PDB file of C-alpha atoms and ligand atoms in Angstrom:
ATOM      1  CA  MET Z   1      -1.910  -1.168   4.308  1.00  0.00           C
ATOM      2  CA  ASP Z   2      -0.032  -4.433   1.824  1.00  0.00           C
ATOM      3  CA  LYS Z   3       2.931  -4.452   0.522  1.00  0.00           C
ATOM      4  CA  PRO Z   4       2.913  -3.065  -2.929  1.00  0.00           C
ATOM      5  CA  GLY Z   5       3.761  -5.034  -5.030  1.00  0.00           C
ATOM      6  CA  ILE Z   6       6.541  -4.073  -7.073  1.00  0.00           C
ATOM      7  CA  VAL Z   7       7.298  -5.412 -11.194  1.00  0.00           C
ATOM      8  CA  VAL Z   8      11.012  -5.823 -11.914  1.00  0.00           C
ATOM      9  CA  ALA Z   9      12.228  -5.080 -15.887  1.00  0.00           C
ATOM     10  CA  GLY Z  10      15.038  -6.423 -17.468  1.00  0.00           C
ATOM     11  CA  ALA Z  11      14.864  -9.438 -14.884  1.00  0.00           C
ATOM     12  CA  SER Z  12      16.691 -11.417 -16.803  1.00  0.00           C
ATOM     13  CA  GLY Z  13      19.442  -8.679 -16.667  1.00  0.00           C
ATOM     14  CA  ARG Z  14      22.555  -7.927 -13.713  1.00  0.00           C
ATOM     15  CA  MET Z  15      20.912  -5.248 -12.160  1.00  0.00           C
ATOM     16  CA  GLY Z  16      17.328  -7.432 -12.473  1.00  0.00           C
ATOM     17  CA  GLN Z  17      18.240 -10.450 -10.558  1.00  0.00           C
ATOM     18  CA  MET Z  18      20.133  -8.399  -8.465  1.00  0.00           C
ATOM     19  CA  LEU Z  19      16.523  -6.050  -7.593  1.00  0.00           C
ATOM     20  CA  ILE Z  20      14.386 -10.115  -7.312  1.00  0.00           C
ATOM     21  CA  ARG Z  21      16.783 -11.251  -4.605  1.00  0.00           C
ATOM     22  CA  LEU Z  22      16.326  -7.945  -2.822  1.00  0.00           C
ATOM     23  CA  ILE Z  23      12.906  -7.540  -3.030  1.00  0.00           C
ATOM     24  CA  THR Z  24      11.963 -11.262  -2.402  1.00  0.00           C
ATOM     25  CA  ALA Z  25      13.668 -10.781   0.906  1.00  0.00           C
ATOM     26  CA  SER Z  26      12.312  -7.789   1.581  1.00  0.00           C
ATOM     27  CA  ASP Z  27       9.595  -7.575   4.259  1.00  0.00           C
ATOM     28  CA  GLN Z  28       8.147  -4.197   3.353  1.00  0.00           C
ATOM     29  CA  ALA Z  29       7.654  -5.070  -0.679  1.00  0.00           C
ATOM     30  CA  ARG Z  30       6.475  -8.256  -2.624  1.00  0.00           C
ATOM     31  CA  LEU Z  31       8.048  -9.290  -5.892  1.00  0.00           C
ATOM     32  CA  VAL Z  32       4.062  -8.924  -8.522  1.00  0.00           C
ATOM     33  CA  GLY Z  33       6.416  -9.199 -11.837  1.00  0.00           C
ATOM     34  CA  ALA Z  34       8.815  -9.353 -13.861  1.00  0.00           C
ATOM     35  CA  VAL Z  35       9.269  -8.964 -17.454  1.00  0.00           C
ATOM     36  CA  ASP Z  36      12.078  -8.929 -20.290  1.00  0.00           C
ATOM     37  CA  ARG Z  37      12.372  -8.265 -24.001  1.00  0.00           C
ATOM     38  CA  ALA Z  38      10.020 -10.875 -26.537  1.00  0.00           C
ATOM     39  CA  GLY Z  39      12.345 -13.110 -27.536  1.00  0.00           C
ATOM     40  CA  GLY Z  40      14.181 -13.306 -24.639  1.00  0.00           C
ATOM     41  CA  PRO Z  41      15.518 -16.510 -22.649  1.00  0.00           C
ATOM     42  CA  TRP Z  42      13.534 -16.097 -19.781  1.00  0.00           C
ATOM     43  CA  ILE Z  43      10.147 -16.013 -21.191  1.00  0.00           C
ATOM     44  CA  GLY Z  44       8.157 -18.075 -19.789  1.00  0.00           C
ATOM     45  CA  GLN Z  45      10.191 -19.564 -17.053  1.00  0.00           C
ATOM     46  CA  ASP Z  46       9.439 -19.013 -12.861  1.00  0.00           C
ATOM     47  CA  VAL Z  47      11.675 -16.138 -12.427  1.00  0.00           C
ATOM     48  CA  GLY Z  48      13.415 -18.411  -9.288  1.00  0.00           C
ATOM     49  CA  VAL Z  49      14.077 -20.984 -11.221  1.00  0.00           C
ATOM     50  CA  ALA Z  50      15.613 -19.090 -14.700  1.00  0.00           C
ATOM     51  CA  MET Z  51      17.957 -18.185 -11.181  1.00  0.00           C
ATOM     52  CA  GLY Z  52      19.092 -21.079 -10.269  1.00  0.00           C
ATOM     53  CA  GLY Z  53      17.263 -21.249  -7.422  1.00  0.00           C
ATOM     54  CA  ALA Z  54      14.378 -21.685  -5.878  1.00  0.00           C
ATOM     55  CA  PRO Z  55      10.890 -21.291  -7.854  1.00  0.00           C
ATOM     56  CA  LEU Z  56       9.327 -17.595  -6.771  1.00  0.00           C
ATOM     57  CA  GLY Z  57       5.607 -18.146  -8.290  1.00  0.00           C
ATOM     58  CA  VAL Z  58       6.192 -15.670 -11.153  1.00  0.00           C
ATOM     59  CA  THR Z  59       6.767 -16.371 -14.237  1.00  0.00           C
ATOM     60  CA  VAL Z  60       8.801 -14.008 -16.043  1.00  0.00           C
ATOM     61  CA  THR Z  61       6.667 -12.221 -19.113  1.00  0.00           C
ATOM     62  CA  ASP Z  62       7.316  -9.944 -22.204  1.00  0.00           C
ATOM     63  CA  ASP Z  63       3.322  -8.458 -21.679  1.00  0.00           C
ATOM     64  CA  ALA Z  64       3.790  -5.522 -19.680  1.00  0.00           C
ATOM     65  CA  ILE Z  65       1.188  -3.962 -19.603  1.00  0.00           C
ATOM     66  CA  GLU Z  66      -0.352  -7.040 -17.696  1.00  0.00           C
ATOM     67  CA  ALA Z  67       2.650  -7.628 -15.794  1.00  0.00           C
ATOM     68  CA  ILE Z  68       2.173  -3.897 -14.472  1.00  0.00           C
ATOM     69  CA  ALA Z  69      -1.914  -3.674 -13.886  1.00  0.00           C
ATOM     70  CA  GLY Z  70      -2.401  -4.247 -10.108  1.00  0.00           C
ATOM     71  CA  ALA Z  71       1.419  -3.080  -9.077  1.00  0.00           C
ATOM     72  CA  GLN Z  72       2.279  -0.569  -7.814  1.00  0.00           C
ATOM     73  CA  ALA Z  73       5.354   0.114  -8.954  1.00  0.00           C
ATOM     74  CA  LEU Z  74       8.170  -0.988 -12.147  1.00  0.00           C
ATOM     75  CA  ILE Z  75      11.924  -0.541 -10.889  1.00  0.00           C
ATOM     76  CA  ASP Z  76      13.152  -0.420 -14.378  1.00  0.00           C
ATOM     77  CA  PHE Z  77      17.432  -0.542 -15.241  1.00  0.00           C
ATOM     78  CA  THR Z  78      16.088  -1.954 -19.314  1.00  0.00           C
ATOM     79  CA  THR Z  79      17.634  -0.164 -22.333  1.00  0.00           C
ATOM     80  CA  PRO Z  80      16.588   3.550 -23.109  1.00  0.00           C
ATOM     81  CA  ALA Z  81      13.770   2.369 -25.405  1.00  0.00           C
ATOM     82  CA  ALA Z  82      12.379   0.166 -22.972  1.00  0.00           C
ATOM     83  CA  THR Z  83      12.176   2.694 -20.543  1.00  0.00           C
ATOM     84  CA  VAL Z  84      10.377   5.280 -22.948  1.00  0.00           C
ATOM     85  CA  ALA Z  85       7.941   2.319 -23.880  1.00  0.00           C
ATOM     86  CA  TYR Z  86       7.184   1.022 -19.460  1.00  0.00           C
ATOM     87  CA  ALA Z  87       6.878   5.178 -18.889  1.00  0.00           C
ATOM     88  CA  GLU Z  88       3.571   5.247 -21.187  1.00  0.00           C
ATOM     89  CA  LEU Z  89       2.044   2.070 -19.185  1.00  0.00           C
ATOM     90  CA  THR Z  90       2.997   2.963 -16.097  1.00  0.00           C
ATOM     91  CA  ALA Z  91       1.370   6.167 -16.451  1.00  0.00           C
ATOM     92  CA  GLN Z  92      -1.773   4.385 -17.831  1.00  0.00           C
ATOM     93  CA  ALA Z  93      -1.717   2.058 -14.585  1.00  0.00           C
ATOM     94  CA  ARG Z  94      -0.917   5.368 -12.163  1.00  0.00           C
ATOM     95  CA  ALA Z  95       1.842   3.280 -10.779  1.00  0.00           C
ATOM     96  CA  VAL Z  96       5.073   4.609  -9.924  1.00  0.00           C
ATOM     97  CA  HIS Z  97       7.932   4.222 -12.622  1.00  0.00           C
ATOM     98  CA  VAL Z  98      12.174   3.823 -10.952  1.00  0.00           C
ATOM     99  CA  ILE Z  99      13.991   4.618 -13.311  1.00  0.00           C
ATOM    100  CA  GLY Z 100      18.082   3.640 -13.326  1.00  0.00           C
ATOM    101  CA  THR Z 101      18.080   3.017 -17.525  1.00  0.00           C
ATOM    102  CA  THR Z 102      21.361   5.296 -18.315  1.00  0.00           C
ATOM    103  CA  GLY Z 103      21.833   6.661 -21.735  1.00  0.00           C
ATOM    104  CA  LEU Z 104      18.702   8.386 -22.381  1.00  0.00           C
ATOM    105  CA  SER Z 105      18.870  11.137 -24.987  1.00  0.00           C
ATOM    106  CA  ASP Z 106      17.276  14.398 -24.855  1.00  0.00           C
ATOM    107  CA  GLU Z 107      14.024  13.089 -27.172  1.00  0.00           C
ATOM    108  CA  ASP Z 108      14.041   9.708 -25.132  1.00  0.00           C
ATOM    109  CA  LEU Z 109      13.708  12.658 -21.897  1.00  0.00           C
ATOM    110  CA  THR Z 110      10.579  14.613 -23.301  1.00  0.00           C
ATOM    111  CA  TYR Z 111       8.299  11.064 -23.180  1.00  0.00           C
ATOM    112  CA  ILE Z 112       9.170  10.724 -19.696  1.00  0.00           C
ATOM    113  CA  ALA Z 113       8.669  14.449 -19.012  1.00  0.00           C
ATOM    114  CA  ALA Z 114       5.188  13.854 -20.321  1.00  0.00           C
ATOM    115  CA  ALA Z 115       4.541  10.430 -18.664  1.00  0.00           C
ATOM    116  CA  ALA Z 116       5.216  12.314 -15.278  1.00  0.00           C
ATOM    117  CA  ARG Z 117       2.444  14.344 -15.488  1.00  0.00           C
ATOM    118  CA  HIS Z 118       0.093  10.996 -14.759  1.00  0.00           C
ATOM    119  CA  ALA Z 119       2.163   9.097 -12.185  1.00  0.00           C
ATOM    120  CA  PRO Z 120       4.992   9.604 -10.421  1.00  0.00           C
ATOM    121  CA  ILE Z 121       8.694   8.896 -11.955  1.00  0.00           C
ATOM    122  CA  ILE Z 122      11.868   8.619 -10.174  1.00  0.00           C
ATOM    123  CA  ARG Z 123      14.925   8.821 -12.280  1.00  0.00           C
ATOM    124  CA  ALA Z 124      18.747   8.560 -11.270  1.00  0.00           C
ATOM    125  CA  GLY Z 125      21.650   7.815 -13.334  1.00  0.00           C
ATOM    126  CA  ASN Z 126      23.360   6.355  -9.486  1.00  0.00           C
ATOM    127  CA  MET Z 127      20.968   5.414  -6.574  1.00  0.00           C
ATOM    128  CA  SER Z 128      23.486   5.052  -4.443  1.00  0.00           C
ATOM    129  CA  LEU Z 129      23.317   6.835  -1.462  1.00  0.00           C
ATOM    130  CA  GLY Z 130      27.293   7.630  -1.501  1.00  0.00           C
ATOM    131  CA  VAL Z 131      26.413   8.975  -4.859  1.00  0.00           C
ATOM    132  CA  ASN Z 132      24.282  11.444  -4.123  1.00  0.00           C
ATOM    133  CA  LEU Z 133      26.158  12.567  -1.038  1.00  0.00           C
ATOM    134  CA  LEU Z 134      29.497  12.799  -3.907  1.00  0.00           C
ATOM    135  CA  VAL Z 135      27.418  15.520  -5.680  1.00  0.00           C
ATOM    136  CA  GLY Z 136      26.102  17.628  -3.713  1.00  0.00           C
ATOM    137  CA  LEU Z 137      29.877  17.623  -2.325  1.00  0.00           C
ATOM    138  CA  THR Z 138      30.579  18.678  -5.981  1.00  0.00           C
ATOM    139  CA  ARG Z 139      28.478  21.234  -6.477  1.00  0.00           C
ATOM    140  CA  LYS Z 140      29.532  22.887  -3.086  1.00  0.00           C
ATOM    141  CA  VAL Z 141      32.867  22.444  -4.269  1.00  0.00           C
ATOM    142  CA  ALA Z 142      32.898  23.680  -7.675  1.00  0.00           C
ATOM    143  CA  ALA Z 143      30.812  26.950  -6.067  1.00  0.00           C
ATOM    144  CA  ALA Z 144      33.711  27.909  -3.722  1.00  0.00           C
ATOM    145  CA  LEU Z 145      36.976  26.955  -6.407  1.00  0.00           C
ATOM    146  CA  GLY Z 146      36.733  29.464  -8.664  1.00  0.00           C
ATOM    147  CA  GLU Z 147      37.775  28.495 -12.824  1.00  0.00           C
ATOM    148  CA  ASP Z 148      41.271  28.435 -12.186  1.00  0.00           C
ATOM    149  CA  TRP Z 149      40.390  24.889 -10.929  1.00  0.00           C
ATOM    150  CA  ASP Z 150      40.087  22.644 -14.263  1.00  0.00           C
ATOM    151  CA  ILE Z 151      37.585  19.957 -13.755  1.00  0.00           C
ATOM    152  CA  GLU Z 152      37.526  16.286 -15.179  1.00  0.00           C
ATOM    153  CA  VAL Z 153      35.956  13.654 -14.391  1.00  0.00           C
ATOM    154  CA  VAL Z 154      36.854  10.305 -14.707  1.00  0.00           C
ATOM    155  CA  GLU Z 155      34.517   7.178 -14.337  1.00  0.00           C
ATOM    156  CA  ALA Z 156      35.953   3.444 -15.153  1.00  0.00           C
ATOM    157  CA  HIS Z 157      33.187   0.313 -15.694  1.00  0.00           C
ATOM    158  CA  HIS Z 158      33.218  -3.370 -16.280  1.00  0.00           C
ATOM    159  CA  ARG Z 159      33.254  -4.120 -20.130  1.00  0.00           C
ATOM    160  CA  HIS Z 160      29.622  -4.673 -20.921  1.00  0.00           C
ATOM    161  CA  LYS Z 161      29.089  -0.977 -20.185  1.00  0.00           C
ATOM    162  CA  VAL Z 162      27.161   0.323 -23.481  1.00  0.00           C
ATOM    163  CA  ASP Z 163      26.818   3.839 -23.140  1.00  0.00           C
ATOM    164  CA  ALA Z 164      29.667   6.293 -22.419  1.00  0.00           C
ATOM    165  CA  PRO Z 165      30.267   8.651 -19.969  1.00  0.00           C
ATOM    166  CA  SER Z 166      28.431   6.798 -17.885  1.00  0.00           C
ATOM    167  CA  GLY Z 167      24.743   8.213 -16.046  1.00  0.00           C
ATOM    168  CA  THR Z 168      26.317   9.165 -12.637  1.00  0.00           C
ATOM    169  CA  ALA Z 169      29.925  10.985 -14.604  1.00  0.00           C
ATOM    170  CA  LEU Z 170      27.247  13.218 -16.319  1.00  0.00           C
ATOM    171  CA  MET Z 171      25.083  14.023 -13.003  1.00  0.00           C
ATOM    172  CA  LEU Z 172      28.339  14.777 -11.327  1.00  0.00           C
ATOM    173  CA  GLY Z 173      29.360  16.748 -14.352  1.00  0.00           C
ATOM    174  CA  GLU Z 174      26.027  18.314 -14.065  1.00  0.00           C
ATOM    175  CA  ALA Z 175      26.490  19.091 -10.494  1.00  0.00           C
ATOM    176  CA  ALA Z 176      29.811  20.988 -10.969  1.00  0.00           C
ATOM    177  CA  ALA Z 177      28.231  22.994 -13.805  1.00  0.00           C
ATOM    178  CA  GLU Z 178      25.496  23.685 -11.285  1.00  0.00           C
ATOM    179  CA  GLY Z 179      28.168  25.269  -8.883  1.00  0.00           C
ATOM    180  CA  ARG Z 180      29.544  27.558 -11.286  1.00  0.00           C
ATOM    181  CA  GLY Z 181      25.890  28.910 -12.421  1.00  0.00           C
ATOM    182  CA  GLU Z 182      26.109  27.409 -15.556  1.00  0.00           C
ATOM    183  CA  THR Z 183      24.941  24.263 -17.238  1.00  0.00           C
ATOM    184  CA  LEU Z 184      26.947  21.348 -18.132  1.00  0.00           C
ATOM    185  CA  ALA Z 185      25.178  21.680 -21.986  1.00  0.00           C
ATOM    186  CA  ASP Z 186      27.586  24.929 -22.039  1.00  0.00           C
ATOM    187  CA  LEU Z 187      30.314  23.098 -20.828  1.00  0.00           C
ATOM    188  CA  ARG Z 188      31.641  20.090 -21.731  1.00  0.00           C
ATOM    189  CA  THR Z 189      33.958  19.130 -23.676  1.00  0.00           C
ATOM    190  CA  PRO Z 190      33.811  16.972 -25.919  1.00  0.00           C
ATOM    191  CA  ALA Z 191      35.819  13.810 -25.971  1.00  0.00           C
ATOM    192  CA  ARG Z 192      40.132  14.079 -27.041  1.00  0.00           C
ATOM    193  CA  GLU Z 193      41.706  13.082 -29.446  1.00  0.00           C
ATOM    194  CA  GLY Z 194      44.724  13.883 -31.447  1.00  0.00           C
ATOM    195  CA  ILE Z 195      45.822  17.429 -31.864  1.00  0.00           C
ATOM    196  CA  THR Z 196      42.535  19.134 -29.821  1.00  0.00           C
ATOM    197  CA  GLY Z 197      44.359  22.002 -29.312  1.00  0.00           C
ATOM    198  CA  ALA Z 198      44.550  23.122 -25.130  1.00  0.00           C
ATOM    199  CA  ARG Z 199      42.095  22.946 -22.848  1.00  0.00           C
ATOM    200  CA  GLU Z 200      38.808  25.883 -22.574  1.00  0.00           C
ATOM    201  CA  ARG Z 201      39.299  27.243 -19.597  1.00  0.00           C
ATOM    202  CA  GLY Z 202      36.264  26.568 -17.515  1.00  0.00           C
ATOM    203  CA  SER Z 203      35.472  23.579 -19.451  1.00  0.00           C
ATOM    204  CA  ILE Z 204      33.871  19.719 -17.400  1.00  0.00           C
ATOM    205  CA  GLY Z 205      36.437  17.205 -19.069  1.00  0.00           C
ATOM    206  CA  PHE Z 206      34.919  13.448 -19.302  1.00  0.00           C
ATOM    207  CA  SER Z 207      37.101  10.473 -19.880  1.00  0.00           C
ATOM    208  CA  ALA Z 208      35.734   6.903 -19.154  1.00  0.00           C
ATOM    209  CA  ILE Z 209      37.720   3.147 -18.990  1.00  0.00           C
ATOM    210  CA  ARG Z 210      36.259   0.412 -19.564  1.00  0.00           C
ATOM    211  CA  GLY Z 211      37.375  -2.978 -18.118  1.00  0.00           C
ATOM    212  CA  GLY Z 212      37.161  -6.236 -16.438  1.00  0.00           C
ATOM    213  CA  ASP Z 213      33.875  -6.461 -13.426  1.00  0.00           C
ATOM    214  CA  VAL Z 214      34.895  -3.049 -12.390  1.00  0.00           C
ATOM    215  CA  VAL Z 215      31.020  -2.537 -10.820  1.00  0.00           C
ATOM    216  CA  GLY Z 216      31.387   1.338 -10.969  1.00  0.00           C
ATOM    217  CA  GLU Z 217      34.351   3.822  -9.557  1.00  0.00           C
ATOM    218  CA  HIS Z 218      34.070   8.193 -10.004  1.00  0.00           C
ATOM    219  CA  ASP Z 219      36.852  10.433  -9.768  1.00  0.00           C
ATOM    220  CA  VAL Z 220      36.194  14.060  -9.690  1.00  0.00           C
ATOM    221  CA  ILE Z 221      39.270  15.720 -10.098  1.00  0.00           C
ATOM    222  CA  PHE Z 222      39.784  19.783  -9.753  1.00  0.00           C
ATOM    223  CA  ALA Z 223      43.163  20.555 -11.075  1.00  0.00           C
ATOM    224  CA  ALA Z 224      44.623  24.053 -10.138  1.00  0.00           C
ATOM    225  CA  ASP Z 225      48.795  25.333 -10.762  1.00  0.00           C
ATOM    226  CA  GLY Z 226      50.564  22.910  -8.225  1.00  0.00           C
ATOM    227  CA  GLU Z 227      47.075  21.154  -6.483  1.00  0.00           C
ATOM    228  CA  ARG Z 228      44.823  18.375  -7.057  1.00  0.00           C
ATOM    229  CA  VAL Z 229      41.281  17.822  -5.255  1.00  0.00           C
ATOM    230  CA  VAL Z 230      40.368  14.690  -5.828  1.00  0.00           C
ATOM    231  CA  LEU Z 231      36.374  13.442  -4.806  1.00  0.00           C
ATOM    232  CA  ARG Z 232      35.961   9.221  -5.307  1.00  0.00           C
ATOM    233  CA  HIS Z 233      33.552   7.277  -4.962  1.00  0.00           C
ATOM    234  CA  LEU Z 234      34.010   3.310  -5.381  1.00  0.00           C
ATOM    235  CA  ALA Z 235      30.944   1.082  -5.405  1.00  0.00           C
ATOM    236  CA  ASN Z 236      32.300  -2.483  -5.111  1.00  0.00           C
ATOM    237  CA  ASP Z 237      28.931  -4.468  -4.634  1.00  0.00           C
ATOM    238  CA  ARG Z 238      25.778  -3.261  -7.149  1.00  0.00           C
ATOM    239  CA  ALA Z 239      23.308  -3.969  -4.258  1.00  0.00           C
ATOM    240  CA  ILE Z 240      23.814  -0.495  -3.548  1.00  0.00           C
ATOM    241  CA  PHE Z 241      21.900   0.515  -6.861  1.00  0.00           C
ATOM    242  CA  ALA Z 242      19.247  -2.104  -6.292  1.00  0.00           C
ATOM    243  CA  ARG Z 243      18.451  -0.789  -2.493  1.00  0.00           C
ATOM    244  CA  GLY Z 244      18.140   2.750  -3.617  1.00  0.00           C
ATOM    245  CA  ALA Z 245      16.174   1.735  -6.535  1.00  0.00           C
ATOM    246  CA  LEU Z 246      13.719  -0.340  -4.195  1.00  0.00           C
ATOM    247  CA  ARG Z 247      14.119   2.800  -1.259  1.00  0.00           C
ATOM    248  CA  ALA Z 248      12.674   4.803  -3.769  1.00  0.00           C
ATOM    249  CA  ALA Z 249      10.051   2.432  -5.489  1.00  0.00           C
ATOM    250  CA  LEU Z 250       8.576   2.404  -1.477  1.00  0.00           C
ATOM    251  CA  TRP Z 251       8.783   6.316  -1.085  1.00  0.00           C
ATOM    252  CA  GLY Z 252       7.225   7.036  -4.258  1.00  0.00           C
ATOM    253  CA  GLN Z 253       4.219   5.405  -3.090  1.00  0.00           C
ATOM    254  CA  ASP Z 254       2.408   8.493  -1.594  1.00  0.00           C
ATOM    255  CA  LYS Z 255       3.728  10.379  -3.984  1.00  0.00           C
ATOM    256  CA  GLY Z 256       2.294  12.202  -6.824  1.00  0.00           C
ATOM    257  CA  PRO Z 257       2.629  12.795  -9.999  1.00  0.00           C
ATOM    258  CA  GLY Z 258       5.978  14.079 -11.366  1.00  0.00           C
ATOM    259  CA  GLU Z 259       9.608  13.943 -12.127  1.00  0.00           C
ATOM    260  CA  TYR Z 260      11.860  12.934  -9.097  1.00  0.00           C
ATOM    261  CA  ASP Z 261      15.559  12.168  -7.813  1.00  0.00           C
ATOM    262  CA  MET Z 262      17.982  10.602  -5.314  1.00  0.00           C
ATOM    263  CA  ALA Z 263      17.999  13.349  -3.944  1.00  0.00           C
ATOM    264  CA  ASP Z 264      14.153  13.519  -3.150  1.00  0.00           C
ATOM    265  CA  VAL Z 265      14.132   9.507  -2.279  1.00  0.00           C
ATOM    266  CA  LEU Z 266      17.239  10.512   0.295  1.00  0.00           C
ATOM    267  CA  GLY Z 267      16.349  13.989   1.587  1.00  0.00           C
ATOM    268  CA  LEU Z 268      19.600  15.595   0.127  1.00  0.00           C
ATOM    269  CA  ASP Z 269      19.448  18.884  -1.074  1.00  0.00           C
TER     270      ASP Z 269
HETATM  271  P1  NAD N   1      21.944  -5.727 -18.311  1.00  0.00           P
HETATM  272  O1  NAD N   1      22.177  -5.966 -20.172  1.00  0.00           O
HETATM  273  O2  NAD N   1      22.758  -6.647 -17.954  1.00  0.00           O
HETATM  274  O3  NAD N   1      20.346  -5.841 -18.428  1.00  0.00           O
HETATM  275  C1  NAD N   1      19.582  -5.738 -19.052  1.00  0.00           C
HETATM  276  C2  NAD N   1      18.017  -5.548 -19.391  1.00  0.00           C
HETATM  277  O4  NAD N   1      17.247  -5.499 -19.492  1.00  0.00           O
HETATM  278  C3  NAD N   1      17.959  -7.672 -19.959  1.00  0.00           C
HETATM  279  O5  NAD N   1      17.320  -8.567 -18.892  1.00  0.00           O
HETATM  280  C4  NAD N   1      18.305  -7.028 -21.440  1.00  0.00           C
HETATM  281  O6  NAD N   1      16.900  -8.407 -22.019  1.00  0.00           O
HETATM  282  C5  NAD N   1      16.445  -6.696 -20.727  1.00  0.00           C
HETATM  283  N1  NAD N   1      16.514  -5.850 -21.746  1.00  0.00           N
HETATM  284  C6  NAD N   1      17.156  -5.090 -22.901  1.00  0.00           C
HETATM  285  N2  NAD N   1      15.984  -4.150 -23.931  1.00  0.00           N
HETATM  286  C7  NAD N   1      14.806  -5.222 -23.373  1.00  0.00           C
HETATM  287  C8  NAD N   1      13.330  -4.360 -23.590  1.00  0.00           C
HETATM  288  N3  NAD N   1      13.099  -3.870 -25.038  1.00  0.00           N
HETATM  289  N4  NAD N   1      12.631  -4.678 -23.148  1.00  0.00           N
HETATM  290  C9  NAD N   1      12.310  -5.217 -21.979  1.00  0.00           C
HETATM  291  N5  NAD N   1      13.698  -5.695 -21.435  1.00  0.00           N
HETATM  292  C10 NAD N   1      15.032  -5.395 -22.314  1.00  0.00           C
HETATM  293  O7  NAD N   1      22.209  -4.714 -18.389  1.00  0.00           O
HETATM  294  P2  NAD N   1      23.278  -3.760 -16.325  1.00  0.00           P
HETATM  295  O8  NAD N   1      23.656  -4.073 -16.017  1.00  0.00           O
HETATM  296  O9  NAD N   1      21.623  -4.315 -15.770  1.00  0.00           O
HETATM  297  O10 NAD N   1      21.731  -2.297 -16.371  1.00  0.00           O
HETATM  298  C11 NAD N   1      20.847  -1.898 -16.823  1.00  0.00           C
HETATM  299  C12 NAD N   1      21.253  -0.405 -17.112  1.00  0.00           C
HETATM  300  O11 NAD N   1      21.081   0.274 -16.121  1.00  0.00           O
HETATM  301  C13 NAD N   1      21.815   0.495 -17.975  1.00  0.00           C
HETATM  302  O12 NAD N   1      21.668   1.906 -18.421  1.00  0.00           O
HETATM  303  C14 NAD N   1      22.632   0.947 -16.573  1.00  0.00           C
HETATM  304  O13 NAD N   1      23.857   1.636 -17.309  1.00  0.00           O
HETATM  305  C15 NAD N   1      21.800   1.168 -15.400  1.00  0.00           C
HETATM  306  N6  NAD N   1      22.607   0.990 -14.685  1.00  0.00           N
HETATM  307  C16 NAD N   1      22.335   1.898 -13.799  1.00  0.00           C
HETATM  308  C17 NAD N   1      22.648   1.870 -12.447  1.00  0.00           C
HETATM  309  C18 NAD N   1      21.846   2.965 -11.758  1.00  0.00           C
HETATM  310  O14 NAD N   1      21.996   2.683 -10.361  1.00  0.00           O
HETATM  311  N7  NAD N   1      20.629   4.004 -12.124  1.00  0.00           N
HETATM  312  C19 NAD N   1      23.265   0.684 -11.651  1.00  0.00           C
HETATM  313  C20 NAD N   1      23.906   0.520 -12.343  1.00  0.00           C
HETATM  314  C21 NAD N   1      23.693   0.096 -13.737  1.00  0.00           C
END
């Protein structure tokens, strides 16, 4: 069988460029398209040249319909509005849609769920193996430790990140809530500032640090009287997210329509 043809959305972005390098170096997939926003600086240029290297024979376009037609997968690390629009196009093309974009609203997620009735969608706030293991550990530790242990998720990211808490922090918070047999919507503490009052028993809090070029750091803190357990993941290189996304695009090739996550791709429970 031919290697699956993959289109990268947000080609000029930090993750987009990482993915283009990974796919062109891979012997399991072909780069067949590069999409970016209308008016973006790379539109009309060969994507390899735009990245400062040799031509790759793929021109960056804002015409996503044409780019996706005939492709087997779209890997998308862009913005919520773009991701919702791409979900409709990949559904029409019956192509796998791998979504790394974070900051999606509940309304965005309903559009994505509708698109997943026609084609496989694999979405994760974090595509790395280590973080997805951490999600499972967080669920287990939260289940083992009772409400005497306060749960806080602390994350740090580079200065360009536009949403907070990170998609990964929310995944970890959701896993902690699930471990306690609840949902994050019921346990989440609003951002703290000023006179907040004492911490509510059983709640899950979030803190976000933004600065420099930090790729991504997440601590899940379980704090009781006299002791703390801290589960930590440190990302040193964005390539971990790109590798996970490509693995998801390949995994999705023989899957039916539906919504999947990295636990499905990695075979983790
Ligand atoms: P970035 O700002 O470097 O890149 C975003 C790209 O999207 C750019 O190429 C931009 O031109 C493009 N874009 C913006 N609006 C668009 C539109 N309307 N249509 C098409 N393209 C559009 O950002 P980044 O660091 O690459 O991150 C992108 C997203 O991926 C963010 O939501 C980030 O939080 C998320 N992210 C997720 C993971 C994960 O593992 N799931 C890892 C890293 C980043």
